[in-house]
Amino acid sequence: MTDSFEKELAVAMRAAREASARIVELEGPDVQVRFKGRDDPVTAADEASTQVILAHLRREFPGDCVLIEERGDDPARIGAERVWIVDPLDGTREFIDRIPEYCVMIGLVSGGEPVLGVVHIPLSGRAFWGVLGVGARMEDPDGRQTPLGLTQPGSIEDMRLTVSRSHRAERITRAMQLLGIGAEVPSGSVGVKVSRIVTGQADIYLHLGPGIKLWDACAPDAIMRAAGGVMTDPAGRPIDYTARSVHCPIGLLATAGAHHRAVVDRISLLVRELEQATPVG
C-alpha cells in the first residue's frame, strides 16, 4: 500500500465533523422517530448527516460510488474500484435515548479492501481514524493526535468483551462462557465499541447475528487493520465488501489479533448453529 489517501482522509474528516455538528443540533427530548423496519429507528439527524456527507463525497470524488445507509444499496458499487461506505448515524437508538455513544462512520474500500476509516463521536468531538499502511490515530477536538496501538491480552480469559448496550443477545452470554470471559464493557454503536478496543478499554468485540451491515463494518474494520488488529465475521472470514448483499449474515468479530483464531475456534459451535439458522450468502 503506497497511497496515503491524504485528500480522502481530509475530506472524510471534514464531512464527519460537519455531520456531527448537525446531529448535535438536532439532539433533544423531542426528537421525532420513525421506523424503516422492525427495531430500526431513523430520525431527522440521520437524514441531515446523510445530506452533509453525500455533498462532500460527491463534490470531491464524483467518480466514486457511495453506499450510505439511508439511501439503500447502489448496484453500481459491484465491481467498482472505489466505494465509500457510510453510516451517517451509527447508534440511532443511543441518540434517541441521549446516551453519548453514537457516532458518524465513513469508510473507503479500494480494490475490495477497506483502506480508510473515520469514526467521529459528535458529543465529545473526538475522532478515530485509520489508513491502511499509514497507521491509526485518535484526534481530539483541538487537533491533537495520539497514535493508536493495540495491547495483546495474555490469554483469551483475560479479554474484556465490549457488548451492545441496546441489543444484548443470549448468544453473547453463551459465547462468554465458551471463551471463559467474565469482564464486559457495555457500549453503543459499532464505532464506539471499536474505539474502546483501540484505546485499550476493551479487547474484543463480538456480534453474533444477522443485524450487521456493510456500513456498520467498513470504517471500524479499516481502523482496526490500520492499528494492527483484525476484524472478520465470527467464523474468521474477511468481510466481503464486494458482495451483492449488504448484510453480514452472522455478525462481526474484532480483536487485537493474537488470539483471534483461538476465539474463532472456541465459538465455532455457536457459529455453526447460527449459520444453520441464517445461511451465509
PDB file of C-alpha atoms in Angstrom:
ATOM      1  CA  MET A   1       0.000   0.000   0.000  1.00  0.00           C
ATOM      2  CA  THR A   2       1.742   3.134  -1.198  1.00  0.00           C
ATOM      3  CA  ASP A   3      -1.173   5.575  -1.376  1.00  0.00           C
ATOM      4  CA  SER A   4      -1.508   7.598   1.834  1.00  0.00           C
ATOM      5  CA  PHE A   5      -5.037   8.775   0.897  1.00  0.00           C
ATOM      6  CA  GLU A   6      -4.303  12.233   2.299  1.00  0.00           C
ATOM      7  CA  LYS A   7      -7.069  14.014   0.411  1.00  0.00           C
ATOM      8  CA  GLU A   8      -9.568  11.244   1.132  1.00  0.00           C
ATOM      9  CA  LEU A   9      -8.812  11.394   4.847  1.00  0.00           C
ATOM     10  CA  ALA A  10      -9.085  15.191   4.936  1.00  0.00           C
ATOM     11  CA  VAL A  11     -12.447  15.122   3.150  1.00  0.00           C
ATOM     12  CA  ALA A  12     -13.807  12.291   5.301  1.00  0.00           C
ATOM     13  CA  MET A  13     -12.755  14.082   8.492  1.00  0.00           C
ATOM     14  CA  ARG A  14     -14.289  17.349   7.335  1.00  0.00           C
ATOM     15  CA  ALA A  15     -17.532  15.640   6.354  1.00  0.00           C
ATOM     16  CA  ALA A  16     -17.700  13.712   9.630  1.00  0.00           C
ATOM     17  CA  ARG A  17     -17.146  16.837  11.727  1.00  0.00           C
ATOM     18  CA  GLU A  18     -19.811  18.790   9.849  1.00  0.00           C
ATOM     19  CA  ALA A  19     -22.266  15.894  10.019  1.00  0.00           C
ATOM     20  CA  SER A  20     -21.612  15.516  13.751  1.00  0.00           C
ATOM     21  CA  ALA A  21     -22.339  19.211  14.298  1.00  0.00           C
ATOM     22  CA  ARG A  22     -25.701  18.824  12.558  1.00  0.00           C
ATOM     23  CA  ILE A  23     -26.517  15.768  14.666  1.00  0.00           C
ATOM     24  CA  VAL A  24     -25.768  17.632  17.908  1.00  0.00           C
ATOM     25  CA  GLU A  25     -28.026  20.487  16.803  1.00  0.00           C
ATOM     26  CA  LEU A  26     -30.902  18.034  16.389  1.00  0.00           C
ATOM     27  CA  GLU A  27     -30.447  16.119  19.636  1.00  0.00           C
ATOM     28  CA  GLY A  28     -33.076  16.671  22.310  1.00  0.00           C
ATOM     29  CA  PRO A  29     -36.051  15.234  24.194  1.00  0.00           C
ATOM     30  CA  ASP A  30     -38.480  15.995  21.341  1.00  0.00           C
ATOM     31  CA  VAL A  31     -36.650  14.156  18.565  1.00  0.00           C
ATOM     32  CA  GLN A  32     -39.099  12.648  16.068  1.00  0.00           C
ATOM     33  CA  VAL A  33     -38.629   8.950  15.372  1.00  0.00           C
ATOM     34  CA  ARG A  34     -39.960   6.738  12.611  1.00  0.00           C
ATOM     35  CA  PHE A  35     -39.174   3.096  11.877  1.00  0.00           C
ATOM     36  CA  LYS A  36     -37.939   1.926   8.486  1.00  0.00           C
ATOM     37  CA  GLY A  37     -38.003  -1.681   9.680  1.00  0.00           C
ATOM     38  CA  ARG A  38     -38.551  -3.732  12.794  1.00  0.00           C
ATOM     39  CA  ASP A  39     -36.441  -2.282  15.605  1.00  0.00           C
ATOM     40  CA  ASP A  40     -34.724   0.010  13.070  1.00  0.00           C
ATOM     41  CA  PRO A  41     -35.356   3.643  14.043  1.00  0.00           C
ATOM     42  CA  VAL A  42     -34.457   6.687  11.959  1.00  0.00           C
ATOM     43  CA  THR A  43     -34.562  10.402  12.815  1.00  0.00           C
ATOM     44  CA  ALA A  44     -34.074  13.784  11.175  1.00  0.00           C
ATOM     45  CA  ALA A  45     -30.470  13.640  12.376  1.00  0.00           C
ATOM     46  CA  ASP A  46     -29.829  10.522  10.263  1.00  0.00           C
ATOM     47  CA  GLU A  47     -31.098  12.371   7.196  1.00  0.00           C
ATOM     48  CA  ALA A  48     -29.230  15.607   7.958  1.00  0.00           C
ATOM     49  CA  SER A  49     -25.952  13.715   8.410  1.00  0.00           C
ATOM     50  CA  THR A  50     -26.596  11.805   5.167  1.00  0.00           C
ATOM     51  CA  GLN A  51     -27.047  15.013   3.198  1.00  0.00           C
ATOM     52  CA  VAL A  52     -23.868  16.576   4.606  1.00  0.00           C
ATOM     53  CA  ILE A  53     -21.687  13.555   3.874  1.00  0.00           C
ATOM     54  CA  LEU A  54     -23.085  12.962   0.392  1.00  0.00           C
ATOM     55  CA  ALA A  55     -22.464  16.606  -0.525  1.00  0.00           C
ATOM     56  CA  HIS A  56     -18.797  16.346   0.438  1.00  0.00           C
ATOM     57  CA  LEU A  57     -18.164  12.999  -1.258  1.00  0.00           C
ATOM     58  CA  ARG A  58     -19.995  13.815  -4.480  1.00  0.00           C
ATOM     59  CA  ARG A  59     -18.253  17.164  -4.798  1.00  0.00           C
ATOM     60  CA  GLU A  60     -14.725  15.918  -4.073  1.00  0.00           C
ATOM     61  CA  PHE A  61     -14.891  12.414  -5.587  1.00  0.00           C
ATOM     62  CA  PRO A  62     -17.585  12.452  -8.278  1.00  0.00           C
ATOM     63  CA  GLY A  63     -16.288   9.271  -9.886  1.00  0.00           C
ATOM     64  CA  ASP A  64     -16.555   7.167  -6.725  1.00  0.00           C
ATOM     65  CA  CYS A  65     -19.536   5.048  -5.731  1.00  0.00           C
ATOM     66  CA  VAL A  66     -21.212   5.694  -2.379  1.00  0.00           C
ATOM     67  CA  LEU A  67     -23.087   3.150  -0.283  1.00  0.00           C
ATOM     68  CA  ILE A  68     -24.811   5.023   2.542  1.00  0.00           C
ATOM     69  CA  GLU A  69     -27.334   3.535   4.926  1.00  0.00           C
ATOM     70  CA  GLU A  70     -30.194   5.983   4.475  1.00  0.00           C
ATOM     71  CA  ARG A  71     -30.112   5.698   0.679  1.00  0.00           C
ATOM     72  CA  GLY A  72     -30.054   1.906   0.464  1.00  0.00           C
ATOM     73  CA  ASP A  73     -27.903  -0.120  -1.882  1.00  0.00           C
ATOM     74  CA  ASP A  74     -26.373   1.090  -5.140  1.00  0.00           C
ATOM     75  CA  PRO A  75     -25.832  -1.740  -7.680  1.00  0.00           C
ATOM     76  CA  ALA A  76     -23.117   0.362  -9.327  1.00  0.00           C
ATOM     77  CA  ARG A  77     -20.810  -0.452  -6.417  1.00  0.00           C
ATOM     78  CA  ILE A  78     -20.485  -4.081  -7.554  1.00  0.00           C
ATOM     79  CA  GLY A  79     -17.178  -4.227  -9.381  1.00  0.00           C
ATOM     80  CA  ALA A  80     -16.339  -0.562  -8.732  1.00  0.00           C
ATOM     81  CA  GLU A  81     -12.706   0.172  -7.891  1.00  0.00           C
ATOM     82  CA  ARG A  82     -13.560   2.633  -5.108  1.00  0.00           C
ATOM     83  CA  VAL A  83     -16.628   2.657  -2.882  1.00  0.00           C
ATOM     84  CA  TRP A  84     -17.327   4.901   0.084  1.00  0.00           C
ATOM     85  CA  ILE A  85     -19.368   3.002   2.692  1.00  0.00           C
ATOM     86  CA  VAL A  86     -21.059   5.266   5.207  1.00  0.00           C
ATOM     87  CA  ASP A  87     -23.189   5.040   8.324  1.00  0.00           C
ATOM     88  CA  PRO A  88     -24.328   8.644   8.861  1.00  0.00           C
ATOM     89  CA  LEU A  89     -25.508   7.963  12.419  1.00  0.00           C
ATOM     90  CA  ASP A  90     -24.398   4.686  13.947  1.00  0.00           C
ATOM     91  CA  GLY A  91     -26.235   4.153  17.209  1.00  0.00           C
ATOM     92  CA  THR A  92     -29.524   5.877  16.440  1.00  0.00           C
ATOM     93  CA  ARG A  93     -31.122   4.248  19.478  1.00  0.00           C
ATOM     94  CA  GLU A  94     -28.440   5.758  21.734  1.00  0.00           C
ATOM     95  CA  PHE A  95     -29.032   9.123  20.033  1.00  0.00           C
ATOM     96  CA  ILE A  96     -32.766   8.854  20.740  1.00  0.00           C
ATOM     97  CA  ASP A  97     -32.091   7.902  24.368  1.00  0.00           C
ATOM     98  CA  ARG A  98     -29.491  10.702  24.672  1.00  0.00           C
ATOM     99  CA  ILE A  99     -26.701   8.292  25.556  1.00  0.00           C
ATOM    100  CA  PRO A 100     -23.426   9.751  24.174  1.00  0.00           C
ATOM    101  CA  GLU A 101     -22.367   6.523  22.439  1.00  0.00           C
ATOM    102  CA  TYR A 102     -23.359   7.195  18.855  1.00  0.00           C
ATOM    103  CA  CYS A 103     -21.103   8.267  16.009  1.00  0.00           C
ATOM    104  CA  VAL A 104     -20.601   9.094  12.339  1.00  0.00           C
ATOM    105  CA  MET A 105     -18.713   6.454  10.329  1.00  0.00           C
ATOM    106  CA  ILE A 106     -17.133   6.942   6.904  1.00  0.00           C
ATOM    107  CA  GLY A 107     -15.093   4.214   5.243  1.00  0.00           C
ATOM    108  CA  LEU A 108     -13.409   3.796   1.872  1.00  0.00           C
ATOM    109  CA  VAL A 109     -12.996   0.479   0.070  1.00  0.00           C
ATOM    110  CA  SER A 110     -10.396   0.354  -2.712  1.00  0.00           C
ATOM    111  CA  GLY A 111      -9.919  -2.806  -4.745  1.00  0.00           C
ATOM    112  CA  GLY A 112     -12.285  -4.611  -2.408  1.00  0.00           C
ATOM    113  CA  GLU A 113     -10.237  -3.758   0.688  1.00  0.00           C
ATOM    114  CA  PRO A 114     -11.163  -1.304   3.482  1.00  0.00           C
ATOM    115  CA  VAL A 115      -8.279   1.166   3.304  1.00  0.00           C
ATOM    116  CA  LEU A 116      -9.564   4.166   5.242  1.00  0.00           C
ATOM    117  CA  GLY A 117     -11.946   4.657   8.124  1.00  0.00           C
ATOM    118  CA  VAL A 118     -13.166   7.591  10.199  1.00  0.00           C
ATOM    119  CA  VAL A 119     -15.310   7.321  13.326  1.00  0.00           C
ATOM    120  CA  HIS A 120     -16.375  10.669  14.801  1.00  0.00           C
ATOM    121  CA  ILE A 121     -18.124  10.963  18.180  1.00  0.00           C
ATOM    122  CA  PRO A 122     -20.435  14.017  17.968  1.00  0.00           C
ATOM    123  CA  LEU A 123     -20.764  14.990  21.635  1.00  0.00           C
ATOM    124  CA  SER A 124     -17.083  14.648  22.545  1.00  0.00           C
ATOM    125  CA  GLY A 125     -15.796  15.932  19.216  1.00  0.00           C
ATOM    126  CA  ARG A 126     -13.216  13.150  19.269  1.00  0.00           C
ATOM    127  CA  ALA A 127     -12.357  11.239  16.106  1.00  0.00           C
ATOM    128  CA  PHE A 128     -10.676   7.916  15.429  1.00  0.00           C
ATOM    129  CA  TRP A 129      -9.174   7.297  12.022  1.00  0.00           C
ATOM    130  CA  GLY A 130      -7.078   4.712  10.289  1.00  0.00           C
ATOM    131  CA  VAL A 131      -5.407   4.424   6.897  1.00  0.00           C
ATOM    132  CA  LEU A 132      -4.028   1.053   5.869  1.00  0.00           C
ATOM    133  CA  GLY A 133      -0.257   1.229   5.584  1.00  0.00           C
ATOM    134  CA  VAL A 134      -0.139   4.608   7.345  1.00  0.00           C
ATOM    135  CA  GLY A 135      -1.467   3.943  10.834  1.00  0.00           C
ATOM    136  CA  ALA A 136      -4.298   4.873  13.162  1.00  0.00           C
ATOM    137  CA  ARG A 137      -4.811   7.954  15.295  1.00  0.00           C
ATOM    138  CA  MET A 138      -7.178   9.423  17.840  1.00  0.00           C
ATOM    139  CA  GLU A 139      -7.773  13.119  17.199  1.00  0.00           C
ATOM    140  CA  ASP A 140      -9.080  15.475  19.880  1.00  0.00           C
ATOM    141  CA  PRO A 141     -11.271  18.491  19.042  1.00  0.00           C
ATOM    142  CA  ASP A 142      -8.214  20.772  19.315  1.00  0.00           C
ATOM    143  CA  GLY A 143      -6.443  18.754  16.593  1.00  0.00           C
ATOM    144  CA  ARG A 144      -4.036  16.942  18.904  1.00  0.00           C
ATOM    145  CA  GLN A 145      -3.385  13.417  17.627  1.00  0.00           C
ATOM    146  CA  THR A 146      -2.465  10.306  19.569  1.00  0.00           C
ATOM    147  CA  PRO A 147      -1.193   7.179  17.780  1.00  0.00           C
ATOM    148  CA  LEU A 148      -3.359   4.119  18.351  1.00  0.00           C
ATOM    149  CA  GLY A 149      -1.890   0.713  19.035  1.00  0.00           C
ATOM    150  CA  LEU A 150      -3.386  -2.482  20.367  1.00  0.00           C
ATOM    151  CA  THR A 151      -2.421  -4.343  23.517  1.00  0.00           C
ATOM    152  CA  GLN A 152      -2.370  -8.144  23.373  1.00  0.00           C
ATOM    153  CA  PRO A 153      -4.002  -9.830  26.394  1.00  0.00           C
ATOM    154  CA  GLY A 154      -2.069 -12.725  27.854  1.00  0.00           C
ATOM    155  CA  SER A 155      -4.938 -15.146  27.266  1.00  0.00           C
ATOM    156  CA  ILE A 156      -8.495 -15.251  25.996  1.00  0.00           C
ATOM    157  CA  GLU A 157      -9.702 -15.405  29.594  1.00  0.00           C
ATOM    158  CA  ASP A 158      -8.014 -12.043  30.242  1.00  0.00           C
ATOM    159  CA  MET A 159     -10.017 -10.345  27.489  1.00  0.00           C
ATOM    160  CA  ARG A 160     -12.665  -7.722  28.173  1.00  0.00           C
ATOM    161  CA  LEU A 161     -15.629  -8.013  25.815  1.00  0.00           C
ATOM    162  CA  THR A 162     -17.404  -4.884  24.638  1.00  0.00           C
ATOM    163  CA  VAL A 163     -21.084  -5.756  24.344  1.00  0.00           C
ATOM    164  CA  SER A 164     -24.138  -3.992  22.976  1.00  0.00           C
ATOM    165  CA  ARG A 165     -25.966  -1.716  25.369  1.00  0.00           C
ATOM    166  CA  SER A 166     -29.256  -1.928  23.444  1.00  0.00           C
ATOM    167  CA  HIS A 167     -29.094  -5.332  21.696  1.00  0.00           C
ATOM    168  CA  ARG A 168     -27.655  -7.715  24.330  1.00  0.00           C
ATOM    169  CA  ALA A 169     -28.304 -11.218  22.982  1.00  0.00           C
ATOM    170  CA  GLU A 170     -28.415 -14.565  24.801  1.00  0.00           C
ATOM    171  CA  ARG A 171     -25.831 -15.880  22.318  1.00  0.00           C
ATOM    172  CA  ILE A 172     -23.284 -13.452  23.779  1.00  0.00           C
ATOM    173  CA  THR A 173     -23.746 -14.965  27.242  1.00  0.00           C
ATOM    174  CA  ARG A 174     -23.107 -18.413  25.756  1.00  0.00           C
ATOM    175  CA  ALA A 175     -20.064 -17.095  23.864  1.00  0.00           C
ATOM    176  CA  MET A 176     -18.610 -15.612  27.046  1.00  0.00           C
ATOM    177  CA  GLN A 177     -18.986 -18.975  28.747  1.00  0.00           C
ATOM    178  CA  LEU A 178     -17.219 -20.752  25.885  1.00  0.00           C
ATOM    179  CA  LEU A 179     -14.434 -18.173  25.909  1.00  0.00           C
ATOM    180  CA  GLY A 180     -14.077 -18.053  29.688  1.00  0.00           C
ATOM    181  CA  ILE A 181     -14.540 -14.285  29.661  1.00  0.00           C
ATOM    182  CA  GLY A 182     -16.078 -12.576  32.678  1.00  0.00           C
ATOM    183  CA  ALA A 183     -15.407  -8.888  32.020  1.00  0.00           C
ATOM    184  CA  GLU A 184     -17.735  -6.940  29.766  1.00  0.00           C
ATOM    185  CA  VAL A 185     -17.787  -3.299  28.686  1.00  0.00           C
ATOM    186  CA  PRO A 186     -21.269  -2.129  27.583  1.00  0.00           C
ATOM    187  CA  SER A 187     -21.139   0.277  24.637  1.00  0.00           C
ATOM    188  CA  GLY A 188     -23.379   1.803  21.999  1.00  0.00           C
ATOM    189  CA  SER A 189     -22.542   1.789  18.304  1.00  0.00           C
ATOM    190  CA  VAL A 190     -20.058  -0.447  16.493  1.00  0.00           C
ATOM    191  CA  GLY A 191     -17.759   2.538  16.032  1.00  0.00           C
ATOM    192  CA  VAL A 192     -17.763   3.242  19.764  1.00  0.00           C
ATOM    193  CA  LYS A 193     -17.075  -0.419  20.518  1.00  0.00           C
ATOM    194  CA  VAL A 194     -14.034  -0.415  18.242  1.00  0.00           C
ATOM    195  CA  SER A 195     -12.848   2.843  19.801  1.00  0.00           C
ATOM    196  CA  ARG A 196     -12.871   1.007  23.139  1.00  0.00           C
ATOM    197  CA  ILE A 197     -10.535  -1.632  21.703  1.00  0.00           C
ATOM    198  CA  VAL A 198      -8.060   0.736  20.040  1.00  0.00           C
ATOM    199  CA  THR A 199      -7.806   2.822  23.226  1.00  0.00           C
ATOM    200  CA  GLY A 200      -7.243  -0.177  25.482  1.00  0.00           C
ATOM    201  CA  GLN A 201     -10.601  -0.122  27.299  1.00  0.00           C
ATOM    202  CA  ALA A 202     -11.673  -3.473  25.811  1.00  0.00           C
ATOM    203  CA  ASP A 203     -10.035  -6.331  23.940  1.00  0.00           C
ATOM    204  CA  ILE A 204     -12.728  -7.993  21.866  1.00  0.00           C
ATOM    205  CA  TYR A 205     -15.986  -7.130  20.125  1.00  0.00           C
ATOM    206  CA  LEU A 206     -18.334  -9.914  19.091  1.00  0.00           C
ATOM    207  CA  HIS A 207     -21.736  -9.650  17.433  1.00  0.00           C
ATOM    208  CA  LEU A 208     -23.437 -12.965  16.743  1.00  0.00           C
ATOM    209  CA  GLY A 209     -26.430 -12.463  14.497  1.00  0.00           C
ATOM    210  CA  PRO A 210     -27.672 -11.101  11.172  1.00  0.00           C
ATOM    211  CA  GLY A 211     -28.185  -7.442  12.131  1.00  0.00           C
ATOM    212  CA  ILE A 212     -24.814  -6.097  10.952  1.00  0.00           C
ATOM    213  CA  LYS A 213     -24.487  -4.498   7.501  1.00  0.00           C
ATOM    214  CA  LEU A 214     -21.514  -3.312   5.461  1.00  0.00           C
ATOM    215  CA  TRP A 215     -21.878   0.292   6.646  1.00  0.00           C
ATOM    216  CA  ASP A 216     -21.586  -0.922  10.253  1.00  0.00           C
ATOM    217  CA  ALA A 217     -18.341  -2.732   9.485  1.00  0.00           C
ATOM    218  CA  CYS A 218     -16.313  -0.741   6.968  1.00  0.00           C
ATOM    219  CA  ALA A 219     -14.870   2.223   8.884  1.00  0.00           C
ATOM    220  CA  PRO A 220     -14.220   0.203  12.084  1.00  0.00           C
ATOM    221  CA  ASP A 221     -12.600  -2.551  10.003  1.00  0.00           C
ATOM    222  CA  ALA A 222     -10.211  -0.077   8.371  1.00  0.00           C
ATOM    223  CA  ILE A 223      -9.295   1.426  11.737  1.00  0.00           C
ATOM    224  CA  MET A 224      -8.698  -1.988  13.296  1.00  0.00           C
ATOM    225  CA  ARG A 225      -6.481  -3.041  10.391  1.00  0.00           C
ATOM    226  CA  ALA A 226      -4.513   0.214  10.449  1.00  0.00           C
ATOM    227  CA  ALA A 227      -3.958  -0.178  14.196  1.00  0.00           C
ATOM    228  CA  GLY A 228      -2.705  -3.755  13.754  1.00  0.00           C
ATOM    229  CA  GLY A 229      -5.870  -5.591  14.740  1.00  0.00           C
ATOM    230  CA  VAL A 230      -8.231  -7.981  12.982  1.00  0.00           C
ATOM    231  CA  MET A 231     -11.912  -7.808  12.054  1.00  0.00           C
ATOM    232  CA  THR A 232     -13.703 -10.756  10.445  1.00  0.00           C
ATOM    233  CA  ASP A 233     -17.016 -12.484  10.673  1.00  0.00           C
ATOM    234  CA  PRO A 234     -17.310 -14.829  13.695  1.00  0.00           C
ATOM    235  CA  ALA A 235     -16.189 -17.759  11.534  1.00  0.00           C
ATOM    236  CA  GLY A 236     -12.904 -15.979  10.826  1.00  0.00           C
ATOM    237  CA  ARG A 237     -13.724 -14.972   7.246  1.00  0.00           C
ATOM    238  CA  PRO A 238     -12.882 -11.451   5.995  1.00  0.00           C
ATOM    239  CA  ILE A 239     -15.853  -9.160   5.435  1.00  0.00           C
ATOM    240  CA  ASP A 240     -16.679  -9.161   1.707  1.00  0.00           C
ATOM    241  CA  TYR A 241     -17.271  -5.553   0.672  1.00  0.00           C
ATOM    242  CA  THR A 242     -17.883  -6.604  -2.925  1.00  0.00           C
ATOM    243  CA  ALA A 243     -20.776  -8.918  -2.058  1.00  0.00           C
ATOM    244  CA  ARG A 244     -24.139  -8.260  -3.660  1.00  0.00           C
ATOM    245  CA  SER A 245     -25.852  -8.316  -0.288  1.00  0.00           C
ATOM    246  CA  VAL A 246     -25.123  -5.516   2.196  1.00  0.00           C
ATOM    247  CA  HIS A 247     -25.732  -7.927   5.073  1.00  0.00           C
ATOM    248  CA  CYS A 248     -23.025  -9.542   7.186  1.00  0.00           C
ATOM    249  CA  PRO A 249     -25.056 -12.696   7.806  1.00  0.00           C
ATOM    250  CA  ILE A 250     -23.536 -13.926  11.058  1.00  0.00           C
ATOM    251  CA  GLY A 251     -22.067 -10.741  12.521  1.00  0.00           C
ATOM    252  CA  LEU A 252     -18.620  -9.408  13.382  1.00  0.00           C
ATOM    253  CA  LEU A 253     -15.574 -10.296  15.451  1.00  0.00           C
ATOM    254  CA  ALA A 254     -12.812  -7.789  16.238  1.00  0.00           C
ATOM    255  CA  THR A 255      -9.699  -8.424  18.330  1.00  0.00           C
ATOM    256  CA  ALA A 256      -6.157  -7.176  18.710  1.00  0.00           C
ATOM    257  CA  GLY A 257      -5.130 -10.226  16.709  1.00  0.00           C
ATOM    258  CA  ALA A 258      -3.028 -12.549  18.839  1.00  0.00           C
ATOM    259  CA  HIS A 259      -5.932 -14.747  19.964  1.00  0.00           C
ATOM    260  CA  HIS A 260      -8.267 -14.180  17.033  1.00  0.00           C
ATOM    261  CA  ARG A 261      -8.025 -17.686  15.600  1.00  0.00           C
ATOM    262  CA  ALA A 262      -8.394 -19.254  19.038  1.00  0.00           C
ATOM    263  CA  VAL A 263     -11.532 -17.184  19.687  1.00  0.00           C
ATOM    264  CA  VAL A 264     -12.982 -18.372  16.366  1.00  0.00           C
ATOM    265  CA  ASP A 265     -12.270 -21.983  17.328  1.00  0.00           C
ATOM    266  CA  ARG A 266     -13.887 -21.686  20.756  1.00  0.00           C
ATOM    267  CA  ILE A 267     -17.143 -20.186  19.451  1.00  0.00           C
ATOM    268  CA  SER A 268     -17.350 -22.483  16.418  1.00  0.00           C
ATOM    269  CA  LEU A 269     -20.331 -24.407  17.835  1.00  0.00           C
ATOM    270  CA  LEU A 270     -22.345 -21.203  18.179  1.00  0.00           C
ATOM    271  CA  VAL A 271     -21.324 -20.123  14.691  1.00  0.00           C
ATOM    272  CA  ARG A 272     -22.458 -23.430  13.183  1.00  0.00           C
ATOM    273  CA  GLU A 273     -25.829 -23.067  14.897  1.00  0.00           C
ATOM    274  CA  LEU A 274     -26.125 -19.517  13.591  1.00  0.00           C
ATOM    275  CA  GLU A 275     -25.177 -20.464  10.046  1.00  0.00           C
ATOM    276  CA  GLN A 276     -27.791 -23.206  10.022  1.00  0.00           C
ATOM    277  CA  ALA A 277     -30.416 -20.654  11.043  1.00  0.00           C
ATOM    278  CA  THR A 278     -29.062 -17.900   8.765  1.00  0.00           C
ATOM    279  CA  PRO A 279     -27.173 -19.414   5.803  1.00  0.00           C
ATOM    280  CA  VAL A 280     -24.109 -17.430   4.684  1.00  0.00           C
ATOM    281  CA  GLY A 281     -24.616 -15.744   1.311  1.00  0.00           C
TER     282      GLY A 281
END
